[in-house]
Coordinates of C-alpha atoms and ligand atoms in Angstrom, one line a residue:
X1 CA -8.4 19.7 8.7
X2 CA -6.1 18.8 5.5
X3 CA -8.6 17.8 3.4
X4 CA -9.6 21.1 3.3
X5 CA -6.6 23.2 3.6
X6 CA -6.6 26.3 2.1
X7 CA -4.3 27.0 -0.8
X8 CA -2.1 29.8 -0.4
X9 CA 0.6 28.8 -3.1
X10 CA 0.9 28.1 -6.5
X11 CA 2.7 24.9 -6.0
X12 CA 0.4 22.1 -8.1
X13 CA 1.3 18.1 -7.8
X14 CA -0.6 15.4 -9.2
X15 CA -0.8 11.6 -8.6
X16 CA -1.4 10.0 -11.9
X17 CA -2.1 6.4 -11.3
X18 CA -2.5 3.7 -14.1
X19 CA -5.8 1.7 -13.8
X20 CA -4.4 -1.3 -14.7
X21 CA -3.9 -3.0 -11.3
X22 CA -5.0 -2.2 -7.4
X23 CA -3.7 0.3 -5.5
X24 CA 0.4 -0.7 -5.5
X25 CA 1.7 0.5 -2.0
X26 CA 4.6 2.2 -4.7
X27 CA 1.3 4.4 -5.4
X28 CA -0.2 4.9 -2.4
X29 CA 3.2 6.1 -1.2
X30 CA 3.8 8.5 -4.0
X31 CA 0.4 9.9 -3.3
X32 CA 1.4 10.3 0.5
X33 CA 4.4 12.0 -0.6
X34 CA 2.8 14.7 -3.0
X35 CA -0.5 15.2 -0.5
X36 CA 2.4 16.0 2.4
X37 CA 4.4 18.0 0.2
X38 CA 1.0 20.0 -1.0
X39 CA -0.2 20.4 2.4
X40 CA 3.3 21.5 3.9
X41 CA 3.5 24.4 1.3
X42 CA -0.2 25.2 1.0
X43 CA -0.2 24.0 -2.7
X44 CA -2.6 21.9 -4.6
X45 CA -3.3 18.0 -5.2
X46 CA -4.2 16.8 -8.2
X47 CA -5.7 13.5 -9.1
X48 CA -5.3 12.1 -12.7
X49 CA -5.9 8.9 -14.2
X50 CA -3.8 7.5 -16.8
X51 CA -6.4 5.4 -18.1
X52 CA -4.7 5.0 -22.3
X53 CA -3.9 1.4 -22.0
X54 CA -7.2 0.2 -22.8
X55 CA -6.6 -3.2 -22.6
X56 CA -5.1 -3.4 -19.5
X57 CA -7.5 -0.5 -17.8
X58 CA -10.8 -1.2 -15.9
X59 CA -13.0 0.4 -13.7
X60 CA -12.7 -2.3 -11.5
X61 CA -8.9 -1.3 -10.8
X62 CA -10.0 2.5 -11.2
X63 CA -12.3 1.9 -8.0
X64 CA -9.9 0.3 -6.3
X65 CA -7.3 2.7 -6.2
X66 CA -9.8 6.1 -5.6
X67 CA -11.3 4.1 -2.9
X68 CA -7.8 3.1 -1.2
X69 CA -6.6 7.2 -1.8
X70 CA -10.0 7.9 0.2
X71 CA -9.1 5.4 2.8
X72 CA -5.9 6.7 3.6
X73 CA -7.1 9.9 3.6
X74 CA -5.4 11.6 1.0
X75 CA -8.3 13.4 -1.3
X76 CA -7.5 15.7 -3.8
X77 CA -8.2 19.1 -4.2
X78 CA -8.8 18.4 -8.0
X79 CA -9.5 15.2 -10.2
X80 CA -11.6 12.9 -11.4
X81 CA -15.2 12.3 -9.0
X82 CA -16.4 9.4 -7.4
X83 CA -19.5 7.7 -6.5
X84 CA -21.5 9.7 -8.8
X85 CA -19.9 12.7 -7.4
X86 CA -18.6 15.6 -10.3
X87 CA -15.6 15.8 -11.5
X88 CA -13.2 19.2 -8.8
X89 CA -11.2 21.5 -10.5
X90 CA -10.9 23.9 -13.7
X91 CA -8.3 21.6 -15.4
X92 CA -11.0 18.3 -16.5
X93 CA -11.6 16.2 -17.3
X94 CA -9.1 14.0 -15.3
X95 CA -9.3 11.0 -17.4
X96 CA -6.6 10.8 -20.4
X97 CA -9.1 8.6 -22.2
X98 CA -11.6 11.8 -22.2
X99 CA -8.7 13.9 -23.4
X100 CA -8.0 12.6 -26.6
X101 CA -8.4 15.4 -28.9
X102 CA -6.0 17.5 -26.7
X103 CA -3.8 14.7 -27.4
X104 CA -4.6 14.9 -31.2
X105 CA -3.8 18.7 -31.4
X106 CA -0.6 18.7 -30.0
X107 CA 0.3 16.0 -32.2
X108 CA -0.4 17.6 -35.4
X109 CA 1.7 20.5 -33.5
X110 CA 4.6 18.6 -33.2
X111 CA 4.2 16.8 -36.6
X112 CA 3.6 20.6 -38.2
X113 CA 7.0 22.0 -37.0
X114 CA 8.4 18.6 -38.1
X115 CA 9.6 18.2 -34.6
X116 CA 7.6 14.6 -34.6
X117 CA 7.6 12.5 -38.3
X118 CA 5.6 9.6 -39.0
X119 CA 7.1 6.2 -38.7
X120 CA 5.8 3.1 -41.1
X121 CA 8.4 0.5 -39.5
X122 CA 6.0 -3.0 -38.8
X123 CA 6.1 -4.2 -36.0
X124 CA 8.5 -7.0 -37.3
X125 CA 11.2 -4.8 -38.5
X126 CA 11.5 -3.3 -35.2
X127 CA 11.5 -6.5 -33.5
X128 CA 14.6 -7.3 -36.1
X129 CA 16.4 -4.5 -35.3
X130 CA 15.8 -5.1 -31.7
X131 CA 17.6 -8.2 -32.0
X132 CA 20.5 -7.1 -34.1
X133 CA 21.0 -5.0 -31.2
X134 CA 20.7 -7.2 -28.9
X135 CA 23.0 -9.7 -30.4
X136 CA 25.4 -7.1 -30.9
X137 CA 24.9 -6.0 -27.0
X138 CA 24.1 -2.9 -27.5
X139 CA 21.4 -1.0 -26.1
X140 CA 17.9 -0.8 -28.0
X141 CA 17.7 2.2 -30.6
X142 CA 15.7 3.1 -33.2
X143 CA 17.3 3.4 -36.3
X144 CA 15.8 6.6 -37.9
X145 CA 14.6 4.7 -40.6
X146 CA 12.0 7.1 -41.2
X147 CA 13.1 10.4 -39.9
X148 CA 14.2 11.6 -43.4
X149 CA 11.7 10.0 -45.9
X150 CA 10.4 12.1 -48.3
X151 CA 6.6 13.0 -48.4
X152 CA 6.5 10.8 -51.5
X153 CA 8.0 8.1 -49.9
X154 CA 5.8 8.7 -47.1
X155 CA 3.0 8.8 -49.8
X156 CA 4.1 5.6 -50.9
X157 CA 3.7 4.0 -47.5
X158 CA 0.3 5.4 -47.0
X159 CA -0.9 4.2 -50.6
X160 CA 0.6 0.6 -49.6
X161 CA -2.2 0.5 -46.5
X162 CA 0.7 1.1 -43.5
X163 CA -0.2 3.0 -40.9
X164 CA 2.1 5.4 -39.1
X165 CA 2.9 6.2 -36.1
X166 CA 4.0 9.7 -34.6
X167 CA 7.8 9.4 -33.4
X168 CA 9.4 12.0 -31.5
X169 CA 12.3 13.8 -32.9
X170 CA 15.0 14.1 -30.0
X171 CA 17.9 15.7 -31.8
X172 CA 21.4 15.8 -30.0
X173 CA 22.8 17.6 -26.7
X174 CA 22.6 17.1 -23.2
X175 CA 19.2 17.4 -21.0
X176 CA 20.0 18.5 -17.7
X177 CA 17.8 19.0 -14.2
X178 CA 18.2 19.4 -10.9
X179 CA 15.8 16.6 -8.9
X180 CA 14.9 18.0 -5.4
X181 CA 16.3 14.8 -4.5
X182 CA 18.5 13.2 -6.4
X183 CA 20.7 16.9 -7.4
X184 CA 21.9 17.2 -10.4
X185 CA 21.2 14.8 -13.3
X186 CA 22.5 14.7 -17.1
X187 CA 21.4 12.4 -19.8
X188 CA 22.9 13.0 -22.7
X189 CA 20.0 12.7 -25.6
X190 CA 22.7 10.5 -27.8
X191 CA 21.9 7.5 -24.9
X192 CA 17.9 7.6 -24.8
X193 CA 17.0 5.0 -27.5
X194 CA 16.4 7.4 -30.5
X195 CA 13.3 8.7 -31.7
X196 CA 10.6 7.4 -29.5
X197 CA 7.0 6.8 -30.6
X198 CA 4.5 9.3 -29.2
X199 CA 1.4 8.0 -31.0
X200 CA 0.6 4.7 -31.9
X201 CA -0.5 3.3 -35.5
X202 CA -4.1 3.3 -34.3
X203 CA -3.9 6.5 -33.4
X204 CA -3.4 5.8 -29.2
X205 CA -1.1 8.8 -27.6
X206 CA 1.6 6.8 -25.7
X207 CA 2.3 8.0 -22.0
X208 CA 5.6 10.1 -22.3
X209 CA 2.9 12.4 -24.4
X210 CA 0.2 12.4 -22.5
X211 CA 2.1 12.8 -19.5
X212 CA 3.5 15.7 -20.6
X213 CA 0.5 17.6 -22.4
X214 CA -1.6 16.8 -18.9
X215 CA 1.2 18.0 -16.5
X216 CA 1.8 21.2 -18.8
X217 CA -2.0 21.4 -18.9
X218 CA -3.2 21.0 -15.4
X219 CA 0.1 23.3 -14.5
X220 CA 1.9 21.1 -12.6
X221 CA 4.8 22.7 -10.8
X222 CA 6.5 19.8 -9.0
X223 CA 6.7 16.0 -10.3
X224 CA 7.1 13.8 -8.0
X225 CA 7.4 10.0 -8.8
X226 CA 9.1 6.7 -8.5
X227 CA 12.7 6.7 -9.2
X228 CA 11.7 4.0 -11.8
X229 CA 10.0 6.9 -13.7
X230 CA 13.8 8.7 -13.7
X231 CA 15.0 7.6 -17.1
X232 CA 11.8 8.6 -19.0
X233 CA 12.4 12.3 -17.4
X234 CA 14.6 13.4 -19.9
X235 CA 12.3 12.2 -22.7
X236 CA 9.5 14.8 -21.2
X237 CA 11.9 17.6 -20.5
X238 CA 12.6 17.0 -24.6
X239 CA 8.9 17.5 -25.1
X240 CA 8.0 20.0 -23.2
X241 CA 10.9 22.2 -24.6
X242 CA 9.4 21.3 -27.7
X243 CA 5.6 22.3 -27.2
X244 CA 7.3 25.4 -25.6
X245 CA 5.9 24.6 -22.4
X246 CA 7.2 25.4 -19.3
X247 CA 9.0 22.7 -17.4
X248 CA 8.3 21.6 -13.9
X249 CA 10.6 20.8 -11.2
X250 CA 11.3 16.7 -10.8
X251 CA 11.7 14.6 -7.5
X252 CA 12.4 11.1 -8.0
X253 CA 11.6 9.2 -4.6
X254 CA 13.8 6.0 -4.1
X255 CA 12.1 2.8 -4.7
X256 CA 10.7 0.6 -2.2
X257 CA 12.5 -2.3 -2.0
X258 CA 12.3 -6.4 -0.4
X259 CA 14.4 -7.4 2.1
X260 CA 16.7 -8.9 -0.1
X261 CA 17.2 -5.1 -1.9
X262 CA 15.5 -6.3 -5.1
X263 CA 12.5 -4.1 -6.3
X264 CA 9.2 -4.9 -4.6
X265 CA 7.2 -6.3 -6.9
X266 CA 3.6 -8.1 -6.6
X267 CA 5.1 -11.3 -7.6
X268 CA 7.4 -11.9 -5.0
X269 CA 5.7 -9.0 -2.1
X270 CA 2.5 -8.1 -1.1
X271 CA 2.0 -5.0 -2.6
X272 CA -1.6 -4.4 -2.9
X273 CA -2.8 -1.7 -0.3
X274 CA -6.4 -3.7 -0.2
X275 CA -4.4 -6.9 1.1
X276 CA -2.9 -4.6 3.7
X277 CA -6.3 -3.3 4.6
X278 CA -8.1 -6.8 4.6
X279 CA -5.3 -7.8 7.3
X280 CA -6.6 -5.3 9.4
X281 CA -3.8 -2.1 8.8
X282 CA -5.3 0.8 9.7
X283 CA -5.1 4.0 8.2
X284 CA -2.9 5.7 11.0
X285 CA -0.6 3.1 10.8
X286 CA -0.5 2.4 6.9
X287 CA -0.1 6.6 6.2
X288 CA 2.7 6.5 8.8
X289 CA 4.9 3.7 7.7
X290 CA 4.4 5.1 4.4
X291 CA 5.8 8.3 5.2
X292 CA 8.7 6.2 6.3
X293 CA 9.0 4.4 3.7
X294 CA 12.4 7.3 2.0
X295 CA 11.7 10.0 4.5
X296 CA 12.4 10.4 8.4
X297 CA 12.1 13.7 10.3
X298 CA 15.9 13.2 11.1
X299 CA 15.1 12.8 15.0
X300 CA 14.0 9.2 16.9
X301 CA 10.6 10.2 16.6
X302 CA 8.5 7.3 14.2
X303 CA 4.6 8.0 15.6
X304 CA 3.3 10.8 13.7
X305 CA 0.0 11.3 12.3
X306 CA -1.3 12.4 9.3
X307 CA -1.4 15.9 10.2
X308 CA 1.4 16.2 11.9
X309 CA 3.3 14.6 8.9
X310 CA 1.8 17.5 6.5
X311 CA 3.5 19.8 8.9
X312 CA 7.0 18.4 9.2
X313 CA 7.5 16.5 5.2
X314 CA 10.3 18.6 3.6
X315 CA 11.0 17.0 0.4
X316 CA 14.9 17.6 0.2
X317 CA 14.6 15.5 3.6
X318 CA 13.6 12.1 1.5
X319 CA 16.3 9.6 1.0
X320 CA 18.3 8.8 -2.1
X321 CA 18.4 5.3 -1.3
X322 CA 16.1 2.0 -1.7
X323 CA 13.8 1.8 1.3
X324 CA 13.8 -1.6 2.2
X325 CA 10.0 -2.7 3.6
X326 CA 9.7 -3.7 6.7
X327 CA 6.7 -5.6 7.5
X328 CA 7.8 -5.9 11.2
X329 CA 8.1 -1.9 11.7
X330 CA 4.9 -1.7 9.9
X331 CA 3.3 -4.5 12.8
X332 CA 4.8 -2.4 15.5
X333 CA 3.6 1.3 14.2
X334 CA 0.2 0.0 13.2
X335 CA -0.3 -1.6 17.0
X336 CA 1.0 1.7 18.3
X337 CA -1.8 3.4 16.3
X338 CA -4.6 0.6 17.2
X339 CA -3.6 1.7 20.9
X340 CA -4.3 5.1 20.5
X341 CA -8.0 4.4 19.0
X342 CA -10.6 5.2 21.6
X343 CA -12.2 2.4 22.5
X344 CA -15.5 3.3 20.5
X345 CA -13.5 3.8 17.6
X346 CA -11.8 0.1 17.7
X347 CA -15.2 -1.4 18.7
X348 CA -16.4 -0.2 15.2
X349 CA -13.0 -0.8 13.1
X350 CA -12.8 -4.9 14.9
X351 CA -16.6 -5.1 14.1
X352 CA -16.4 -6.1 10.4
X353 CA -13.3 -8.5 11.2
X354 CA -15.0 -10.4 13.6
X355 CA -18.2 -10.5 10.9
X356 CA -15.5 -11.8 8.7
X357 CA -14.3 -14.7 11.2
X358 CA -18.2 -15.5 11.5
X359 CA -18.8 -15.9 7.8
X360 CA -15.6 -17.9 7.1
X361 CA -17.1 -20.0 9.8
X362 CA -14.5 -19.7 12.6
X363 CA -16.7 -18.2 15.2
X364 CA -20.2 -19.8 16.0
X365 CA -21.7 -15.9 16.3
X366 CA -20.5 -12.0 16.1
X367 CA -20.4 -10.7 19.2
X368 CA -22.7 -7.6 20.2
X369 CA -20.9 -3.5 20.6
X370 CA -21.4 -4.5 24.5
X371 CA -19.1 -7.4 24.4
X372 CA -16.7 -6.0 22.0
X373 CA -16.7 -3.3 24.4
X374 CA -15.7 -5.7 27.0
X375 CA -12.9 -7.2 25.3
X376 CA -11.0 -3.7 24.3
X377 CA -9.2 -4.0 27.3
X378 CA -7.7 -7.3 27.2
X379 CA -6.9 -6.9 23.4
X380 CA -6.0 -3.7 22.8
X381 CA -2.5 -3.7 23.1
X382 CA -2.1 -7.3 21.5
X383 CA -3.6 -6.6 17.9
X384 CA -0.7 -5.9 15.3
X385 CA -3.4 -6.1 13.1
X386 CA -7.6 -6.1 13.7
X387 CA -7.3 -9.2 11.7
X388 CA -5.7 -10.7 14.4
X389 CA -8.9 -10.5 16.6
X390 CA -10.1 -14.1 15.8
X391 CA -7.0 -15.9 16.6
X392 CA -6.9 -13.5 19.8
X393 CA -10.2 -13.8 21.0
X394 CA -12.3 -15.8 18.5
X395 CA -12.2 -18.5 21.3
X396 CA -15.0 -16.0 23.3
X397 CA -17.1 -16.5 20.4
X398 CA -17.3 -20.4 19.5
X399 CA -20.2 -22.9 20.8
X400 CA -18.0 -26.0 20.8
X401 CA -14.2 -25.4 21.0
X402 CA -11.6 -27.6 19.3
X403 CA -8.9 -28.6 20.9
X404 CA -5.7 -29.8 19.8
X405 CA -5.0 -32.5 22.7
X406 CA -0.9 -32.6 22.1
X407 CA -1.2 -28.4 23.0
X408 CA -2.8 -29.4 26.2
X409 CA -0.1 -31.0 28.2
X410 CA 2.5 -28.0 29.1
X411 CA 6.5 -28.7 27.7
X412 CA 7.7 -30.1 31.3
X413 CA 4.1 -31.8 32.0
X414 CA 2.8 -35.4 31.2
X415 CA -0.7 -36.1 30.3
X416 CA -1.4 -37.7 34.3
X417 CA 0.1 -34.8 35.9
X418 CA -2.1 -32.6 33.5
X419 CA -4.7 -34.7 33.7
X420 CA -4.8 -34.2 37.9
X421 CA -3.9 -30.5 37.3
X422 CA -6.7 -29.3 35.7
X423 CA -9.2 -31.6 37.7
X424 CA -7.5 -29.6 40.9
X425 CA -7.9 -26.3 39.3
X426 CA -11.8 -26.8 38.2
X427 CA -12.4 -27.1 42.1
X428 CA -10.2 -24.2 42.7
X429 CA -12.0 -22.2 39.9
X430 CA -15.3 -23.9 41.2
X431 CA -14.8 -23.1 45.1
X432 CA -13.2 -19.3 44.2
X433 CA -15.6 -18.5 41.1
X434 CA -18.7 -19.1 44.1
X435 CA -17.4 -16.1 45.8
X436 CA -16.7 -13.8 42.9
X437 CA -16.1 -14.7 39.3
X438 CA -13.1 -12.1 39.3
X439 CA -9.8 -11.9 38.1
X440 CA -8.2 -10.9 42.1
X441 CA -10.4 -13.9 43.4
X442 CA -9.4 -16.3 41.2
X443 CA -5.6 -16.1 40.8
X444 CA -4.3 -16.2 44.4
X445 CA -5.7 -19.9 45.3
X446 CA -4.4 -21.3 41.5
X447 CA -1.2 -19.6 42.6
X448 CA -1.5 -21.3 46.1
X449 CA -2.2 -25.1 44.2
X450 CA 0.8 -24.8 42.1
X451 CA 2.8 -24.2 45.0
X452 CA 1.2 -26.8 47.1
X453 CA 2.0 -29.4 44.5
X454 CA 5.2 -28.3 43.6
X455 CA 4.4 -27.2 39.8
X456 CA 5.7 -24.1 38.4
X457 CA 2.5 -21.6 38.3
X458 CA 3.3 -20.7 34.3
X459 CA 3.1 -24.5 33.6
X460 CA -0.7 -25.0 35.5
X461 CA -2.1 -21.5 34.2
X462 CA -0.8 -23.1 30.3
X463 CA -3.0 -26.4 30.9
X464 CA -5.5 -24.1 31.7
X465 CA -5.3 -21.3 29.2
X466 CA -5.1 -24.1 26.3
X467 CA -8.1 -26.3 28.1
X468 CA -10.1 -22.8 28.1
X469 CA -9.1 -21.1 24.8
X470 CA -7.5 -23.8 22.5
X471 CA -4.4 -21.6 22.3
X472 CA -1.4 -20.7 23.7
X473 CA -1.2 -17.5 23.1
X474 CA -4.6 -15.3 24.9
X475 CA -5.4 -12.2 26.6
X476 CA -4.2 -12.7 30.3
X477 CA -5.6 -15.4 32.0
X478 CA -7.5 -14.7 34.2
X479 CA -9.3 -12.0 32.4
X480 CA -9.5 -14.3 30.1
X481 CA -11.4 -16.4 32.3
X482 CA -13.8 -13.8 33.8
X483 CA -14.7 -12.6 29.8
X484 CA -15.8 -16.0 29.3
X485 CA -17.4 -16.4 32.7
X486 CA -18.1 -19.9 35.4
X487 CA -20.5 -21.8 33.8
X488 CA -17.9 -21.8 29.9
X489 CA -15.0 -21.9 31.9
X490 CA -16.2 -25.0 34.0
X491 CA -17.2 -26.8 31.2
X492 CA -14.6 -26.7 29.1
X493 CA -12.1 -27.7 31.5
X494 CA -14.5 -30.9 31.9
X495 CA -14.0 -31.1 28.2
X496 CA -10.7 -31.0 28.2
X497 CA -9.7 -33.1 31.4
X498 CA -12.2 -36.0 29.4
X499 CA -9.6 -35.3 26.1
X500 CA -6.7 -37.4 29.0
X501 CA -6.7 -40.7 29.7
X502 CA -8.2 -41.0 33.0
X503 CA -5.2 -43.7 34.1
X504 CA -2.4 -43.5 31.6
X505 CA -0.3 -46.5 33.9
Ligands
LIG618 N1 0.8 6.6 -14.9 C1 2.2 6.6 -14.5 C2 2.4 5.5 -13.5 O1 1.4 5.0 -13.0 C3 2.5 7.9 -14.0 C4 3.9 8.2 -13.8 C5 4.2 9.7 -13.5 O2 3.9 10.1 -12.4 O3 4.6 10.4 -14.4 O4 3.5 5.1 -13.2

């Protein structure tokens, strides 16, 4: 089982969402990545949540995005418990909100070494100088205003009622690493905005700390993030060198981007996992498109399950470029995986979908495990998504159907010869349904009316599917007709031949 693999290395990653919106599928897939990579080495997960911006933060978005790790499947060996569960591992707690004096110490660290200086600029001086930048078009920088004042300067200041925050003293040279991805990368420190705050005013450590103090802490080997993450790298490198902390090795995956190559953002994409999952995505098919998503096992093979991906992920194997989201690929991989369910396991998984179409009011009643049982095999390999069980099949499931009459009459049809077809075929259905109410009974003498009146077959078995179903697009017919057996299908063709006017001369 992976979530319970044994760790046999020292290799630790973490995943160290934000809680300050649901589970992005940028997350989701960063997780995926440094679950596989744990797995395929025998390392260790880590779970921590970077929980510091208070205002944004809830517990709300905290649930959300535990709950969508769980659903995927990717639990961690350490991190932060849920459901009333305690907290796994030695390295707790796993909220940065519950590490603040660690926070605090370091601080005083840096600020004792003078390696980190306090900084009384308002907020409206900065905002000045960002301007005169700005207008000047050059890059934001802090000036160093503060970096040499004097401690009766900075007396002065204090006595005046400013607060100060903690800025980070980055010196001069070049930081250099080698990503696992991305090769070789130098920054020179001259081109990373100056000094950079670590702790706010009031006292809040900013994330380029914390992150650093928590992954030096919790002894993480291997970073593994967004590439959006790859400028601050150099910034962390500079801090761990300066709490004389080890530094971990960095893997920057490429971003995941729209069809258009911009970044996917919530604005213009859906990037919520829970949308995905309210669609009716299923795990299989969500963990393997993610895996996708930057990474391909370099062969034609795309169907590969959880396991099997924690067995074959190499990280040097991810991509350098944007991968561009493909919400047909996803479609196709996630009906691939909805074929492979047994058909228990998609009887319970379409259950709570057609519950939903029942409560939103578009089916009359939710059908019992026997008749979703019954309808596996004539859906099964049409669902992209379970969500797509209503529109399929919701017609099984309504007292009175609506029908649009315009859909009724077939492209190369008019409403009389309609009108006489689907009077001919109730007496077909009638006479053939008295022997057996079966799909091999059935078909041959609706086959043997088209021909007799010279229709095409497709156009008579359209009139019928729409007069039966409401839709154009069903299961096959004629299972279609036997799931919803004589007596419905009689009558609704009744109702739908009374929907043509009887003599349209
Ligand atoms: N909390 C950060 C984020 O959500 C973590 C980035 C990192 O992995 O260092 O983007």
């Amino acid at each position: 089982m992976t979530d319970s693999a044994p760790i046999t290395s020292d290799v630790r990653v973490r995943i160290a969402p934000s809680p300050t919106g649901p589970l992005h599928i940028g997350t989701a897939r960063t997780a995926l990545f440094n679950f596989l990579f744990a797995r395929h080495v025998g390392g260790t997960f880590v779970l921590r949540l970077e929980d510091t911006d208070v205002a944004r933060s809830s517990l709300a978005y905290e649930k959300d995005i535990l709950d969508g790790l769980h659903w995927l499947g990717l639990t961690w060996d350490e991190g932060p418990g849920v459901a009333g569960e305690e907290a796994r591992g030695p390295y707790g707690p796993y909220r940065q909100m519950e590490r603040l004096p660690r926070y605090a110490e370091a601080a005083d660290r840096l600020r004792a070494a003078d390696r980190a200086y306090p900084c009384f600029c308002t907020a409206d001086e900065l905002e000045a100088e960002r301007k005169r930048l700005e207008a000047a078009k050059l890059p934001p920088r802090y000036s160093g205003r503060c970096a040499r004042l004097t401690e009766a300067e900075r007396a002065a200041f204090v006595a005046e009622g400013r607060w100060a925050a903690l800025r980070f003293r980055v010196g001069e040279g070049v930081v250099a690493f080698d990503d696992m991805i991305r090769g070789r990368v130098e920054i020179d420190v001259a081109n990373i905005g100056g000094d950079y705050v670590i702790v706010r005013g009031d006292g809040t450590p900013l994330y380029h700390f914390t992150v650093v103090i928590d992954d030096a802490a919790m002894r993480i080997t291997h970073v593994i993030r967004g590439e959006d993450h790859l400028s601050n790298t150099p910034k962390h490198i500079l801090l761990f060198q300066a709490l004389g902390e080890e530094i971990p090795r960095f893997a920057h995956l490429p971003l995941i981007l729209n069809p258009d190559r911009t970044k996917m953002s919530k604005r213009k994409s859906q990037t919520a996992i829970g949308d995905y999952i309210s669609e009716g995505f299923i795990r299989e098919g969500l963990v393997n498109y993610l895996a996708l998503l930057g990474w391909s096992t370099g062969t034609e093979e795309e169907l590969l399950g959880l396991e099997e991906l924690c067995a074959r992920f190499e990280l040097e194997a991810v991509h350098k470029g944007g991968a561009v989201f493909d919400r047909e690929r996803l479609e196709w991989l996630n009906g691939q995986w909805i074929r492979r369910l047994t058909p228990g396991a998609l009887v319970e998984r379409l259950q709570p979908f057609l519950e939903a179409e029942r409560v939103a009011g578009r089916i009359d009643r939710a059908p019992s495990e026997d008749e979703i049982l019954a309808l596996v095999p004539l859906v099964q390999e049409r669902l992209p998504v379970l969500g797509a069980i209503g529109d399929l099949a919701g017609f099984l499931f309504v007292d009175r159907l609506e029908i649009d009459p315009a859909l009724l009459t077939p492209k190369r049809w008019d409403t009389a010869t309609t009108r006489s077809g689907l009077v001919a075929a109730r007496e077909v259905i009638a006479a053939a349904g008295s022997v057996a109410f079966e799909a091999d009974e059935l078909e041959p003498p609706l086959r043997a009316l088209a021909e007799a009146r010279g229709w095409k077959a497709g156009d008579l078995f359209m009139a019928i599917r729409v007069a039966v179903t409401g839709r154009t697009a069903t299961p096959p017919l004629f299972d279609t007709l036997v799931a919803l057996g004589p007596e419905r299908t009689l009558a609704r063709l009744e109702a739908a031949i009374a929907l043509l006017p009887d003599d349209p001369t």
